[in-house]
Amino acid sequence: MNSIILLTSFGILNLFVGFRKSNKLILPLVFLFLLIVLAVNFYDWGNTTTYFERMLTIDNYAVAFTGVVVLTTILLIPFAKRYVDEKNESLAEFFSILLFSLVGAIMMVAYENLIMLFVGIEILSISMYVLAGSDKKNLRSNEAGLKYFLMGSFATGILLFGIVLIYGATGAFQITEISAAATAGSGDALTSPLLAMGLLFTLIGISFKVSAAPFHFWTPDVYEGTPTLFTAFMSTVVKTAGFAGFYKLMSVSFAGAYDIWFPTLVAMTVITLGIGNIGAAAQNSFKRMMAYSSISHAGYLMIALLAFNDRSENAIFFYSLAYSVATIAAFGILKLVSDQRDDISYNAFNGLGRTNPLLAAVMTIAMCSLAGIPLTGGFFGKLFIFSAALEQNLLWLIIVAILMSMVGIYYYFRVVIAMYMREPSGERVVVGSSASFALIFMAILTIVMGVLPGLMSNLL
Amino acid sequence: MSNLTLYLLLWPALAGLLILFIKGQNAKRAALGAAIIEFVLALYAMVQYEPNAYRQFTFDHTWIENFGINFSIGMDGISLVLVFLTAFLIPLIILSSFPHSYKNPNVFYALILFMQTGLIGVFTSFDAFLFYFFWEVALIPIYFIAGVWGGERRIAITFKFFLYTIIGSLFMLVGFVYLYFQTPGTHTSDINAFYQLSLNTTDQSWIFWFLFIAFAIKMPVFPFHTWQPDTYTESPTQATMLLSGIMLKMGIYGVIRWLLPVVPQGVSQWDELVIVLAIIGIVYGAIIAIRQNDMKRLVAFSSISHVGLIAAGIFALNEHGMQGGIIQMLSHGINVVGLFFIIDIIQRRTNTREISGLGGITQTTPALSIFFLILLLGTVALPLTNGFVGEFLLLSGVYQYNNWMGAVAGLTIILGAVYMLRMFQGVMFGEQNAVTATFADLTGTEKAVLIPLVIMVFWIGLHPNTFLSLTEPSVGHILGIINR
């Protein structure tokens, strides 16, 4: 709760700083704000408190995922330095929006009432619509903003419709009360078409936000057009918060209806894995590849959701942390490289191993983590998810996922090949010291998660 | 020194990290020093090892709490022999690179040492997930060594190798995760828990394939070998040596430790097929080797042939076959590294590896000729050399399994002599030509690489018991589990 209040007030404070047109102050200030929020957030660890007539619950689950999204945002800040150099006029607004959107993300992981889930998603989404179009003079960015807005608001409408139908069937917004009504054997709510439709619509709404197929069509275009910094935010924070909220909804409200949503979700998972990985393999633009890769990771996370046992929570947490860190590193490096080489294809990375050994090394670690190769956090993320699924006897699904991660190795390693085995395509990329520091930190975190996963695998 | 395995495991990685900071060609000397220290440690382990006890120098530590995954390493006889092989070959491989000056030497040598950690980890892990972890850790450095410092067509070829092996190992991972969930209680991935599983025959049957594919690709067994000749040919010599001398032993070791005792009934359903595939590999590899003109490719195909025999012997599931397989892993590692080094010497001086473009080298190079001949005779299994001991035991093992299969597998000796002697004849004898007329004999460094190899050729040939007595109780232990 403290983190929500702090983020909001820091966001407003930041806007006032923006009035003074002192851009140089903003990044360090936002960085400091977020560090404070991160520290204050963990102060709530171990206590479960409910707020506003049980609208929000801050428990370990909420604290852990808030930690992930705030940490992810912190790691993003160093890469925004170019905005300062370019004297971007709206810098303060962008970062205030970023802070506000985190409030939405926290509500998505801490909600206890479907209204709160909806409000959280809306806060996060509206912020993202603005940020997607924030490069005002760039046609692609405008396109991305508009596309995301039109499709996103439609999806939100469907989500709201779903929530209302659930309310119609069960008479409750409170997730625990829905659970009582939707558990098999407790009346006819479970068999009512209202609840089934409501569940389906909610599923569609959330799937859109986490870009699970077949509701993923916006992802490649929007990711490509959005300024890289905010693409990184979109593919990490939105996904982490989305999945944390998704899992909470399913595990608390619809655990009893597992048999009803399982077939739908399992079909979506297979399609998501397929479209994400095969789509990514076909790309020549690194940024579009990362968009499809983010679809594919939604697929892996959905496997943890389908496994639906006591390993799932930890698996989702570990996976989303490993995924977020690696993704921020990848997008951060893409931003540094593409800003100077003006190219977002694989070719932009040619010979980076020679011109910028640090960038290339961190990128390699990030790619290994995304591909799920040992020594990195991504490997244990996948291992935990697969173990959770295997305990539920979903062997065939794991085999599908493994086949797809083989495709994943192919496209992630294309950039590694470009960096180390091809001739440089440009000059040395200039990297600021704060960005280098953030990159080193992310590399170390990824390796630590890959060598000592026990530190974080049993938090929840 | 009770944590000897841990030191053996960590030292190369630590040394590798330090070498990253050494600029210029000094890195190679530092790497050599580090590898020699590792070899001394391995020798010390050989001396201290108590042959009749089971696993020794163990180190156990909880790795992932609540998952029953432990960092559990140690050495029994089989591990020890392979750790010895690794520690013996790596210094020679590093020394063999001295005449080359690779770009970014610090990274090159650090990667070799990182790979050594991965290899030693594979040979000493007694926990399934730890084994898998090191299995992949060993792959990453060699991919970069081959991909960055390799020949012209390296990018596509090493990528194929990388994808091929990693796909295999992902199947192994699924197999391990499945087995892990079959262990009783809160689940564990400890090897003994895997040995005590009593799965039904159907499960064993498909798990066999999940594990076997990973090992078969690594070895490689026919028809999983297609990555191998190209990768060996395009890689820099040191990577080829690492791949053929040590890395392919990972696959064979995996079969002995993680396949045969874990799913014995699965093995008994498929062993006939595997032996047939292995024997096809023996004959196929040999016949293609006879047709090769490029020496490196010739040795690559001969490697398929020799590994086929090792696989066949091990799947015969008797003591001769398995002991022979282990001693032959050692011999093959030594011989193949020696042969690749000699090819490297010839290529460096003449800029060609084509047999047809060479000839008459003996006339100017007495020393090279003798070393070449000894290693070559070791490969074709002449009595008194190391190859004889291994192939004899292996053929005896296959023969006990099935007379006819033993007879066909025996072709390896004849065909091996054909392609090896043909190569020797073409390269070393005959008329000198423009490129070979001024061929210089071995330098001091080159001799320093070849002398230890040749000593080992004779040592194993004359007194194989040094190693056989180390592995005998461990092999008995594993066979005991298989035949339970």
XYZ file of C-alpha atoms in Angstrom, chain B residues 89 96 237 240-241 244-245 295-300 302-303 306 331-347 353 368-381 386 416 419-421 423-424 427-428 449-450 453-454 457:
62
model
C 44.974 -33.826 -22.733
C 49.833 -27.684 -29.329
C 42.670 -27.784 -34.503
C 38.743 -30.493 -33.006
C 41.003 -32.046 -30.395
C 37.122 -35.648 -30.533
C 39.535 -36.264 -27.677
C 43.252 -35.899 -43.736
C 41.172 -34.099 -41.142
C 37.971 -35.489 -42.613
C 39.558 -38.914 -42.799
C 40.323 -38.903 -39.083
C 36.839 -37.507 -38.377
C 37.611 -42.888 -38.513
C 36.419 -41.448 -35.235
C 35.982 -46.232 -33.521
C 43.246 -44.645 -25.951
C 41.082 -43.033 -28.588
C 41.409 -39.668 -26.873
C 45.166 -39.932 -26.878
C 45.514 -41.230 -30.418
C 43.068 -38.888 -32.050
C 44.580 -35.818 -30.408
C 47.997 -36.967 -31.599
C 46.759 -37.524 -35.137
C 45.010 -34.177 -35.339
C 48.156 -32.527 -34.067
C 50.270 -34.185 -36.733
C 47.772 -33.107 -39.376
C 48.030 -29.603 -37.966
C 51.827 -29.729 -38.208
C 51.654 -30.851 -41.825
C 49.034 -28.271 -42.696
C 45.669 -31.345 -45.856
C 57.800 -36.794 -37.252
C 57.603 -40.069 -39.156
C 58.234 -42.157 -36.071
C 55.715 -40.311 -33.921
C 53.147 -40.402 -36.689
C 53.675 -44.111 -37.203
C 53.368 -44.949 -33.512
C 50.145 -43.013 -33.112
C 48.812 -44.514 -36.308
C 49.618 -48.042 -35.214
C 47.983 -47.301 -31.906
C 44.859 -46.315 -33.810
C 44.849 -49.465 -35.921
C 45.220 -51.537 -32.750
C 46.950 -48.827 -26.494
C 41.109 -49.178 -39.998
C 42.524 -46.122 -44.433
C 45.241 -45.290 -41.931
C 48.038 -46.940 -43.849
C 46.962 -42.033 -45.524
C 50.441 -42.702 -44.184
C 51.503 -38.436 -47.126
C 54.784 -39.777 -45.853
C 53.303 -32.466 -27.214
C 53.970 -35.758 -28.941
C 51.150 -38.954 -26.048
C 53.487 -41.651 -27.324
C 50.336 -45.189 -26.203
